[in-house]
mmCIF file of C-alpha atoms (C1' of nucleotides) in Angstrom:
data_model
loop_
_atom_site.group_PDB
_atom_site.id
_atom_site.type_symbol
_atom_site.label_atom_id
_atom_site.label_comp_id
_atom_site.label_asym_id
_atom_site.label_seq_id
_atom_site.Cartn_x
_atom_site.Cartn_y
_atom_site.Cartn_z
ATOM 1 C CA UNK A 7 70.513 137.815 140.891
ATOM 2 C CA UNK A 8 67.052 139.001 141.118
ATOM 3 C CA UNK A 9 64.564 137.430 138.905
ATOM 4 C CA UNK A 10 61.693 139.357 137.507
ATOM 5 C CA UNK A 11 58.805 138.142 135.757
ATOM 6 C CA UNK A 12 57.805 140.518 133.079
ATOM 7 C CA UNK A 13 54.708 139.013 131.678
ATOM 8 C CA UNK A 14 51.678 140.590 129.917
ATOM 9 C CA UNK A 15 49.495 139.378 127.131
ATOM 10 C CA UNK A 16 50.921 141.500 124.348
ATOM 11 C CA UNK A 17 52.634 138.611 122.929
ATOM 12 C CA UNK A 18 50.136 135.831 123.203
ATOM 13 C CA UNK A 19 47.426 134.370 125.442
ATOM 14 C CA UNK A 20 48.641 132.658 128.778
ATOM 15 C CA UNK A 21 49.828 129.013 128.234
ATOM 16 C CA UNK A 22 47.564 126.557 129.887
ATOM 17 C CA UNK A 23 48.970 125.074 133.150
ATOM 18 C CA UNK A 24 51.485 127.630 133.579
ATOM 19 C CA UNK A 25 51.764 130.346 136.244
ATOM 20 C CA UNK A 26 51.833 133.680 134.846
ATOM 21 C CA UNK A 27 51.344 137.034 136.490
ATOM 22 C CA UNK A 28 49.110 139.293 134.605
ATOM 23 C CA UNK A 29 49.055 142.970 135.056
ATOM 24 C CA UNK A 30 45.567 143.812 136.361
ATOM 25 C CA UNK A 31 43.689 146.369 138.306
ATOM 26 C CA UNK A 32 45.320 149.272 136.471
ATOM 27 C CA UNK A 33 43.045 152.140 136.308
ATOM 28 C CA UNK A 34 43.637 155.061 134.154
ATOM 29 C CA UNK A 35 47.209 153.544 133.536
ATOM 30 C CA UNK A 36 48.957 155.167 136.218
ATOM 31 C CA UNK A 37 50.810 152.219 137.285
ATOM 32 C CA UNK A 38 54.075 152.247 139.119
ATOM 33 C CA UNK A 39 57.270 151.389 137.978
ATOM 34 C CA UNK A 40 58.452 147.822 138.629
ATOM 35 C CA UNK A 41 62.124 148.969 138.781
ATOM 36 C CA UNK A 42 63.219 150.801 141.581
ATOM 37 C CA UNK A 43 66.960 150.887 141.643
ATOM 38 C CA UNK A 44 68.866 151.753 138.386
ATOM 39 C CA UNK A 45 71.913 150.211 136.668
ATOM 40 C CA UNK A 46 73.073 150.556 133.130
ATOM 41 C CA UNK A 47 74.475 148.077 130.832
ATOM 42 C CA UNK A 48 76.221 149.288 127.676
ATOM 43 C CA UNK A 49 77.601 147.694 124.401
ATOM 44 C CA UNK A 50 78.247 147.934 120.902
ATOM 45 C CA UNK A 51 77.497 145.561 117.962
ATOM 46 C CA UNK A 52 80.155 146.095 115.444
ATOM 47 C CA UNK A 53 79.040 147.079 111.729
ATOM 48 C CA UNK A 54 81.208 144.278 110.633
ATOM 49 C CA UNK A 55 78.465 141.696 112.117
ATOM 50 C CA UNK A 56 75.392 143.155 110.274
ATOM 51 C CA UNK A 57 75.315 142.042 106.787
ATOM 52 C CA UNK A 58 74.411 145.283 104.907
ATOM 53 C CA UNK A 59 74.906 147.568 108.221
ATOM 54 C CA UNK A 60 71.852 149.360 109.533
ATOM 55 C CA UNK A 61 70.551 152.881 109.207
ATOM 56 C CA UNK A 62 68.550 153.569 112.496
ATOM 57 C CA UNK A 63 66.905 156.668 110.951
ATOM 58 C CA UNK A 64 65.546 154.750 107.855
ATOM 59 C CA UNK A 65 64.690 151.526 110.145
ATOM 60 C CA UNK A 66 62.676 153.514 112.767
ATOM 61 C CA UNK A 67 61.323 156.636 110.830
ATOM 62 C CA UNK A 68 60.234 154.786 107.832
ATOM 63 C CA UNK A 69 56.660 154.127 109.033
ATOM 64 C CA UNK A 70 56.838 150.742 110.181
ATOM 65 C CA UNK A 71 57.263 150.876 113.939
ATOM 66 C CA UNK A 72 55.565 153.486 116.185
ATOM 67 C CA UNK A 73 57.198 152.335 119.448
ATOM 68 C CA UNK A 74 60.299 154.386 119.498
ATOM 69 C CA UNK A 75 61.113 157.907 120.683
ATOM 70 C CA UNK A 76 64.092 159.996 119.877
ATOM 71 C CA UNK A 77 66.205 161.854 122.438
ATOM 72 C CA UNK A 78 65.890 165.163 121.040
ATOM 73 C CA UNK A 79 62.175 164.780 120.510
ATOM 74 C CA UNK A 80 62.548 165.373 116.611
ATOM 75 C CA UNK A 81 61.171 162.077 115.558
ATOM 76 C CA UNK A 82 59.369 162.384 112.112
ATOM 77 C CA UNK A 83 60.567 166.027 111.822
ATOM 78 C CA UNK A 84 62.726 164.968 108.662
ATOM 79 C CA UNK A 85 65.892 165.625 110.470
ATOM 80 C CA UNK A 86 68.709 163.070 110.762
ATOM 81 C CA UNK A 87 70.482 163.471 114.038
ATOM 82 C CA UNK A 88 73.272 160.648 114.148
ATOM 83 C CA UNK A 89 74.164 161.678 117.750
ATOM 84 C CA UNK A 90 70.548 161.407 119.025
ATOM 85 C CA UNK A 91 69.590 158.316 120.756
ATOM 86 C CA UNK A 92 66.430 156.250 119.640
ATOM 87 C CA UNK A 93 64.836 154.860 122.713
ATOM 88 C CA UNK A 94 62.549 151.908 123.163
ATOM 89 C CA UNK A 95 60.768 150.699 126.604
ATOM 90 C CA UNK A 96 59.699 147.303 126.171
ATOM 91 C CA UNK A 97 58.926 144.458 128.503
ATOM 92 C CA UNK A 98 59.861 146.434 131.605
ATOM 93 C CA UNK A 99 63.359 147.376 130.132
ATOM 94 C CA UNK A 100 64.477 150.633 128.460
ATOM 95 C CA UNK A 101 66.873 150.290 125.422
ATOM 96 C CA UNK A 102 68.733 153.233 123.798
ATOM 97 C CA UNK A 103 70.613 152.754 120.463
ATOM 98 C CA UNK A 104 72.444 154.922 117.873
ATOM 99 C CA UNK A 105 74.678 154.250 115.050
ATOM 100 C CA UNK A 106 78.407 155.317 115.497
ATOM 101 C CA UNK A 107 81.414 154.761 113.171
ATOM 102 C CA UNK A 108 82.134 151.706 115.290
ATOM 103 C CA UNK A 109 78.943 150.057 115.131
ATOM 104 C CA UNK A 110 75.520 149.972 116.856
ATOM 105 C CA UNK A 111 76.104 151.616 120.406
ATOM 106 C CA UNK A 112 73.520 150.774 122.844
ATOM 107 C CA UNK A 113 72.655 151.702 126.568
ATOM 108 C CA UNK A 114 70.154 149.648 128.476
ATOM 109 C CA UNK A 115 68.648 148.614 131.921
ATOM 110 C CA UNK A 116 69.706 144.947 130.584
ATOM 111 C CA UNK A 117 71.594 143.203 128.038
ATOM 112 C CA UNK A 118 69.940 144.842 124.927
ATOM 113 C CA UNK A 119 71.873 142.952 122.361
ATOM 114 C CA UNK A 120 69.127 140.074 122.044
ATOM 115 C CA UNK A 121 66.295 142.589 122.285
ATOM 116 C CA UNK A 122 68.025 144.766 119.358
ATOM 117 C CA UNK A 123 68.601 141.592 117.256
ATOM 118 C CA UNK A 124 65.013 140.668 117.240
ATOM 119 C CA UNK A 125 63.439 144.091 117.131
ATOM 120 C CA UNK A 126 65.511 145.596 114.264
ATOM 121 C CA UNK A 127 66.267 142.152 112.501
ATOM 122 C CA UNK A 128 69.926 142.528 112.782
ATOM 123 C CA UNK A 129 70.489 138.827 111.629
ATOM 124 C CA UNK A 130 68.838 139.754 108.105
ATOM 125 C CA UNK A 131 71.280 139.627 105.277
ATOM 126 C CA UNK A 132 70.383 142.683 103.336
ATOM 127 C CA UNK A 133 72.788 142.375 100.447
ATOM 128 C CA UNK A 134 71.239 138.817 100.049
ATOM 129 C CA UNK A 135 67.668 140.109 100.201
ATOM 130 C CA UNK A 136 68.521 143.049 97.707
ATOM 131 C CA UNK A 137 69.952 140.409 95.208
ATOM 132 C CA UNK A 138 66.839 138.477 95.422
ATOM 133 C CA UNK A 139 64.831 141.467 94.365
ATOM 134 C CA UNK A 140 63.172 141.491 90.972
ATOM 135 C CA UNK A 141 64.751 143.136 87.778
ATOM 136 C CA UNK A 142 62.632 146.324 88.403
ATOM 137 C CA UNK A 143 63.712 149.981 88.096
ATOM 138 C CA UNK A 144 61.560 151.458 90.931
ATOM 139 C CA UNK A 145 62.363 148.481 93.436
ATOM 140 C CA UNK A 146 66.111 148.615 92.517
ATOM 141 C CA UNK A 147 66.164 152.455 92.908
ATOM 142 C CA UNK A 148 64.460 152.335 96.384
ATOM 143 C CA UNK A 149 66.912 149.575 97.553
ATOM 144 C CA UNK A 150 70.000 151.658 96.224
ATOM 145 C CA UNK A 151 68.753 154.982 97.787
ATOM 146 C CA UNK A 152 67.961 153.791 101.389
ATOM 147 C CA UNK A 153 70.684 151.325 102.332
ATOM 148 C CA UNK A 154 70.608 150.140 105.911
ATOM 149 C CA UNK A 155 66.784 150.084 106.039
ATOM 150 C CA UNK A 156 65.677 146.905 107.976
ATOM 151 C CA UNK A 157 62.337 145.523 108.547
ATOM 152 C CA UNK A 158 61.284 145.625 112.362
ATOM 153 C CA UNK A 159 59.505 142.749 114.402
ATOM 154 C CA UNK A 160 57.440 144.683 117.015
ATOM 155 C CA UNK A 161 54.962 143.035 119.465
ATOM 156 C CA UNK A 162 51.710 141.777 117.911
ATOM 157 C CA UNK A 163 49.381 143.515 120.299
ATOM 158 C CA UNK A 164 51.366 146.818 120.009
ATOM 159 C CA UNK A 165 51.369 146.599 116.279
ATOM 160 C CA UNK A 166 47.630 145.690 116.233
ATOM 161 C CA UNK A 167 46.631 148.867 117.976
ATOM 162 C CA UNK A 168 49.357 151.200 116.199
ATOM 163 C CA UNK A 169 47.898 150.240 112.841
ATOM 164 C CA UNK A 170 44.343 150.553 113.677
ATOM 165 C CA UNK A 171 45.348 154.155 114.617
ATOM 166 C CA UNK A 172 47.015 154.527 111.262
ATOM 167 C CA UNK A 173 43.708 154.628 109.203
ATOM 168 C CA UNK A 174 43.676 157.975 107.181
ATOM 169 C CA UNK A 175 46.546 159.264 109.358
ATOM 170 C CA UNK A 176 50.025 160.494 108.503
ATOM 171 C CA UNK A 177 52.861 158.577 110.019
ATOM 172 C CA UNK A 178 53.800 161.735 112.179
ATOM 173 C CA UNK A 179 50.534 161.507 113.928
ATOM 174 C CA UNK A 180 50.374 157.666 114.343
ATOM 175 C CA UNK A 181 53.562 158.098 116.168
ATOM 176 C CA UNK A 182 52.152 160.795 118.218
ATOM 177 C CA UNK A 183 49.012 158.668 119.019
ATOM 178 C CA UNK A 184 51.002 155.370 120.132
ATOM 179 C CA UNK A 185 53.279 157.670 122.209
ATOM 180 C CA UNK A 186 50.276 159.166 123.915
ATOM 181 C CA UNK A 187 48.779 155.798 124.495
ATOM 182 C CA UNK A 188 51.856 154.556 126.202
ATOM 183 C CA UNK A 189 52.178 157.553 128.197
ATOM 184 C CA UNK A 190 48.580 157.595 129.416
ATOM 185 C CA UNK A 191 48.097 153.750 130.081
ATOM 186 C CA UNK A 192 51.531 152.063 129.951
ATOM 187 C CA UNK A 193 53.639 151.127 132.866
ATOM 188 C CA UNK A 194 56.302 153.324 133.942
ATOM 189 C CA UNK A 195 59.873 152.355 133.644
ATOM 190 C CA UNK A 196 62.619 154.436 135.427
ATOM 191 C CA UNK A 197 65.914 154.643 133.729
ATOM 192 C CA UNK A 198 68.940 157.025 134.009
ATOM 193 C CA UNK A 199 67.033 159.742 135.926
ATOM 194 C CA UNK A 200 64.076 159.619 133.370
ATOM 195 C CA UNK A 201 60.586 158.109 133.102
ATOM 196 C CA UNK A 202 59.884 155.927 130.292
ATOM 197 C CA UNK A 203 56.621 154.105 129.466
ATOM 198 C CA UNK A 204 55.954 150.733 127.943
ATOM 199 C CA UNK A 205 53.044 150.166 125.601
ATOM 200 C CA UNK A 206 49.813 149.136 127.443
ATOM 201 C CA UNK A 207 48.839 145.592 127.927
ATOM 202 C CA UNK A 208 45.500 144.520 126.652
ATOM 203 C CA UNK A 209 44.001 144.904 130.043
ATOM 204 C CA UNK A 210 45.422 148.445 130.619
ATOM 205 C CA UNK A 211 44.073 149.569 127.361
ATOM 206 C CA UNK A 212 40.521 147.864 127.730
ATOM 207 C CA UNK A 213 40.124 149.947 131.034
ATOM 208 C CA UNK A 214 40.259 153.018 128.782
ATOM 209 C CA UNK A 215 36.974 154.428 127.410
ATOM 210 C CA UNK A 216 36.101 155.758 123.951
ATOM 211 C CA UNK A 217 35.631 159.200 125.235
ATOM 212 C CA UNK A 218 38.815 159.278 126.843
ATOM 213 C CA UNK A 219 40.558 158.184 123.673
ATOM 214 C CA UNK A 220 38.734 160.638 121.616
ATOM 215 C CA UNK A 221 39.898 163.483 124.013
ATOM 216 C CA UNK A 222 43.369 162.185 123.132
ATOM 217 C CA UNK A 223 42.811 162.865 119.405
ATOM 218 C CA UNK A 224 42.154 159.427 118.106
ATOM 219 C CA UNK A 225 38.907 160.334 116.389
ATOM 220 C CA UNK A 226 36.663 157.516 115.044
ATOM 221 C CA UNK A 227 39.435 155.058 115.602
ATOM 222 C CA UNK A 228 38.655 155.412 119.562
ATOM 223 C CA UNK A 229 35.823 152.860 119.730
ATOM 224 C CA UNK A 230 37.941 150.477 117.501
ATOM 225 C CA UNK A 231 40.995 150.596 119.967
ATOM 226 C CA UNK A 232 38.861 149.961 123.040
ATOM 227 C CA UNK A 233 36.930 147.124 121.626
ATOM 228 C CA UNK A 234 39.774 145.340 120.153
ATOM 229 C CA UNK A 235 41.745 145.765 123.437
ATOM 230 C CA UNK A 236 38.652 144.093 125.243
ATOM 231 C CA UNK A 237 38.532 141.349 122.813
ATOM 232 C CA UNK A 238 42.437 140.379 123.221
ATOM 233 C CA UNK A 239 41.751 140.971 127.053
ATOM 234 C CA UNK A 240 38.867 138.708 127.292
ATOM 235 C CA UNK A 241 40.575 135.927 125.119
ATOM 236 C CA UNK A 242 38.509 136.225 122.135
ATOM 237 C CA UNK A 243 41.561 136.150 119.953
ATOM 238 C CA UNK A 244 45.143 137.202 119.830
ATOM 239 C CA UNK A 245 46.951 138.660 116.837
ATOM 240 C CA UNK A 246 49.894 136.429 117.754
ATOM 241 C CA UNK A 247 47.861 133.312 116.956
ATOM 242 C CA UNK A 248 47.864 134.391 113.385
ATOM 243 C CA UNK A 249 51.563 133.310 113.365
ATOM 244 C CA UNK A 250 50.783 129.570 113.183
ATOM 245 C CA UNK A 251 48.631 130.138 110.007
ATOM 246 C CA UNK A 252 49.572 130.224 106.337
ATOM 247 C CA UNK A 253 49.970 134.008 105.210
ATOM 248 C CA UNK A 254 46.664 134.701 103.559
ATOM 249 C CA UNK A 255 44.733 132.724 106.404
ATOM 250 C CA UNK A 256 46.702 134.849 109.027
ATOM 251 C CA UNK A 257 45.523 138.011 107.236
ATOM 252 C CA UNK A 258 42.005 136.791 107.184
ATOM 253 C CA UNK A 259 42.090 136.003 110.847
ATOM 254 C CA UNK A 260 43.341 139.429 111.875
ATOM 255 C CA UNK A 261 40.362 141.182 110.260
ATOM 256 C CA UNK A 262 38.130 139.726 113.097
ATOM 257 C CA UNK A 263 39.387 142.577 115.227
ATOM 258 C CA UNK A 264 37.336 145.814 114.964
ATOM 259 C CA UNK A 265 39.077 148.390 112.952
ATOM 260 C CA UNK A 266 41.293 145.887 111.001
ATOM 261 C CA UNK A 267 40.697 145.474 107.433
ATOM 262 C CA UNK A 268 42.922 143.673 104.851
ATOM 263 C CA UNK A 269 45.476 146.529 104.711
ATOM 264 C CA UNK A 270 45.958 146.850 108.378
ATOM 265 C CA UNK A 271 46.042 143.143 108.775
ATOM 266 C CA UNK A 272 48.911 143.135 106.133
ATOM 267 C CA UNK A 273 50.779 145.782 108.341
ATOM 268 C CA UNK A 274 50.496 143.405 111.364
ATOM 269 C CA UNK A 275 51.695 140.476 109.217
ATOM 270 C CA UNK A 276 54.748 142.160 108.005
ATOM 271 C CA UNK A 277 55.871 144.155 110.883
ATOM 272 C CA UNK A 278 55.078 141.870 113.911
ATOM 273 C CA UNK A 279 54.578 138.339 112.672
ATOM 274 C CA UNK A 280 57.469 138.169 110.030
ATOM 275 C CA UNK A 281 55.505 137.354 107.094
ATOM 276 C CA UNK A 282 58.055 138.834 104.627
ATOM 277 C CA UNK A 283 55.881 138.356 101.673
ATOM 278 C CA UNK A 284 53.082 140.507 102.800
ATOM 279 C CA UNK A 285 52.383 143.707 100.774
ATOM 280 C CA UNK A 286 50.019 146.060 102.483
ATOM 281 C CA UNK A 287 48.194 147.949 99.784
ATOM 282 C CA UNK A 288 48.126 151.597 101.178
ATOM 283 C CA UNK A 289 47.396 154.664 99.219
ATOM 284 C CA UNK A 290 50.986 155.096 98.266
ATOM 285 C CA UNK A 291 51.375 151.506 97.064
ATOM 286 C CA UNK A 292 48.139 151.816 95.157
ATOM 287 C CA UNK A 293 49.506 154.992 93.417
ATOM 288 C CA UNK A 294 52.678 153.004 92.586
ATOM 289 C CA UNK A 295 50.488 150.284 91.092
ATOM 290 C CA UNK A 296 48.448 152.677 89.000
ATOM 291 C CA UNK A 297 51.627 154.325 87.697
ATOM 292 C CA UNK A 298 54.267 151.655 87.341
ATOM 293 C CA UNK A 299 52.307 148.394 87.600
ATOM 294 C CA UNK A 300 48.792 149.024 86.168
ATOM 295 C CA UNK A 301 48.633 145.277 85.082
ATOM 296 C CA UNK A 302 48.687 144.185 88.664
ATOM 297 C CA UNK A 303 45.394 145.968 89.511
ATOM 298 C CA UNK A 304 42.913 143.147 89.569
ATOM 299 C CA UNK A 305 40.062 145.268 91.524
ATOM 300 C CA UNK A 306 39.910 143.197 94.674
ATOM 301 C CA UNK A 307 42.530 143.522 97.546
ATOM 302 C CA UNK A 308 43.319 139.787 97.457
ATOM 303 C CA UNK A 309 43.869 139.431 93.717
ATOM 304 C CA UNK A 310 45.875 142.878 93.549
ATOM 305 C CA UNK A 311 48.060 142.072 96.467
ATOM 306 C CA UNK A 312 48.731 138.812 95.075
ATOM 307 C CA UNK A 313 49.839 140.178 91.795
ATOM 308 C CA UNK A 314 52.123 142.789 93.271
ATOM 309 C CA UNK A 315 53.496 140.295 95.631
ATOM 310 C CA UNK A 316 54.672 138.302 92.693
ATOM 311 C CA UNK A 317 56.042 141.291 91.052
ATOM 312 C CA UNK A 318 58.004 142.386 93.953
ATOM 313 C CA UNK A 319 59.815 138.896 94.188
ATOM 314 C CA UNK A 320 57.562 136.775 96.383
ATOM 315 C CA UNK A 321 59.520 135.692 99.447
ATOM 316 C CA UNK A 322 60.792 139.192 100.325
ATOM 317 C CA UNK A 323 58.089 141.168 98.573
ATOM 318 C CA UNK A 324 57.219 143.045 101.917
ATOM 319 C CA UNK A 325 60.921 144.220 102.158
ATOM 320 C CA UNK A 326 60.721 145.668 98.571
ATOM 321 C CA UNK A 327 57.392 147.146 99.447
ATOM 322 C CA UNK A 328 58.679 148.902 102.640
ATOM 323 C CA UNK A 329 61.856 150.438 100.794
ATOM 324 C CA UNK A 330 59.292 151.598 97.955
ATOM 325 C CA UNK A 331 56.717 153.096 100.282
ATOM 326 C CA UNK A 332 59.584 155.170 101.938
ATOM 327 C CA UNK A 333 60.938 156.088 98.668
ATOM 328 C CA UNK A 334 57.555 157.204 97.413
ATOM 329 C CA UNK A 335 56.522 159.055 100.563
ATOM 330 C CA UNK A 336 59.708 160.989 100.873
ATOM 331 C CA UNK A 337 59.134 162.260 97.265
ATOM 332 C CA UNK A 338 62.197 160.360 95.864
ATOM 333 C CA UNK A 339 59.998 158.854 93.188
ATOM 334 C CA UNK A 340 56.981 160.293 91.629
ATOM 335 C CA UNK A 341 53.526 158.893 91.198
ATOM 336 C CA UNK A 342 50.665 160.313 89.185
ATOM 337 C "C1'" DC B 21 38.018 177.021 101.795
ATOM 338 C "C1'" DG B 22 39.134 172.131 99.940
ATOM 339 C "C1'" DC B 23 42.307 168.088 99.784
ATOM 340 C "C1'" DC B 24 44.850 164.441 101.917
ATOM 341 C "C1'" DA B 25 46.811 161.123 105.216
ATOM 342 C "C1'" DG B 26 50.104 153.341 105.653
ATOM 343 C "C1'" DG B 27 41.199 152.646 105.655
ATOM 344 C "C1'" DC B 28 37.498 150.682 108.036
ATOM 345 C "C1'" DC B 29 32.269 150.052 109.040
ATOM 346 C "C1'" DT B 30 27.422 150.058 107.631
ATOM 347 C "C1'" DT B 31 24.325 149.493 104.189
ATOM 348 C "C1'" DA B 32 22.329 148.504 99.749
ATOM 349 C "C1'" DC B 33 22.394 145.867 95.598
ATOM 350 C "C1'" DG C 6 31.052 139.982 96.226
ATOM 351 C "C1'" DT C 7 31.291 144.942 95.087
ATOM 352 C "C1'" DA C 8 30.033 150.132 95.484
ATOM 353 C "C1'" DA C 9 28.806 154.185 97.861
ATOM 354 C "C1'" DG C 10 28.542 157.260 101.951
ATOM 355 C "C1'" DG C 11 30.095 158.548 106.654
ATOM 356 C "C1'" DC C 12 33.611 159.058 109.768
ATOM 357 C "C1'" DA C 13 37.778 162.630 113.206
ATOM 358 C "C1'" DT C 14 41.664 165.174 113.077
ATOM 359 C "C1'" DG C 15 45.521 168.322 111.595
ATOM 360 C "C1'" DG C 16 48.647 170.047 108.198
ATOM 361 C "C1'" DC C 17 49.101 172.347 103.923
#
DNA sequence: CGCCAGGCCTTAC
DNA sequence: GTAAGGCATGGC
């Protein structure tokens, strides 16, 4: 069996004393695919193995991950297409997945089950998490309405860039921007007669210029993305390093990157670093606080975040937050 | 036209 | 530490 080394620094800085190939010398991101011949592996993960099941539409189109595309091209168009595949290009592999009557069906360049288990948190026990939720009408309604929504775990660097792009932007357009960055600067992967694009590495993205990214529609976020990519590429910090810190220190650490404030830092904590207690205070959650939890508003981000975290049950407060966010954004609960 | 979208940065106090 | 103003872009 051929052994391929897929190594980049999206996940963390190179370890000392180890050999690691780095993707370098990529100009304008038109790098070639590492995979020449194609083969397909398939499989199905039975629903009975997933506590609480999974709803791919809710999990992937709820505004937490922007790394996926949909085979019918209708991501975030508000349509649910059970027959459509969700597709992810990651670490040189392509994974397709959809939910069927039997379970979670997948097609991939490789054995996709471990990738799916990690990325879609298939080992989370949803009924246990729901049972842990506070006695609160809004949270309970959100959990009851969107069963099968799971948190994701995305690569830290990808998430860092995606949520820098998220500032003052609707989820549909965040997804467009992230997809565009992958298409323009990410490594190509051929699979099943089609071309996919991995998300760019720090080196690949640091080679972009501010004017290029402005031309791609990133607006004032363009210099933030370029500078942050350069910081990571130059080893001035890495979002994965925040994993080793206590939650609030991790959030503070992440704000060293340009374009990252407390809210974006919280999103990275929740969607990439598995700090399940993180509650990002975006416009929707702030509206929810004003309407439903006015006593949690303590002015500063840190104090308000701490209060709503306790109100949402502490350990899995970020899970509750993600359900409530989706519940409000889709208009299934109202705020003032 | 104005308002809003998973906010952040700089500057002033 | 907190408050105000500026900042791109597109949908409605």
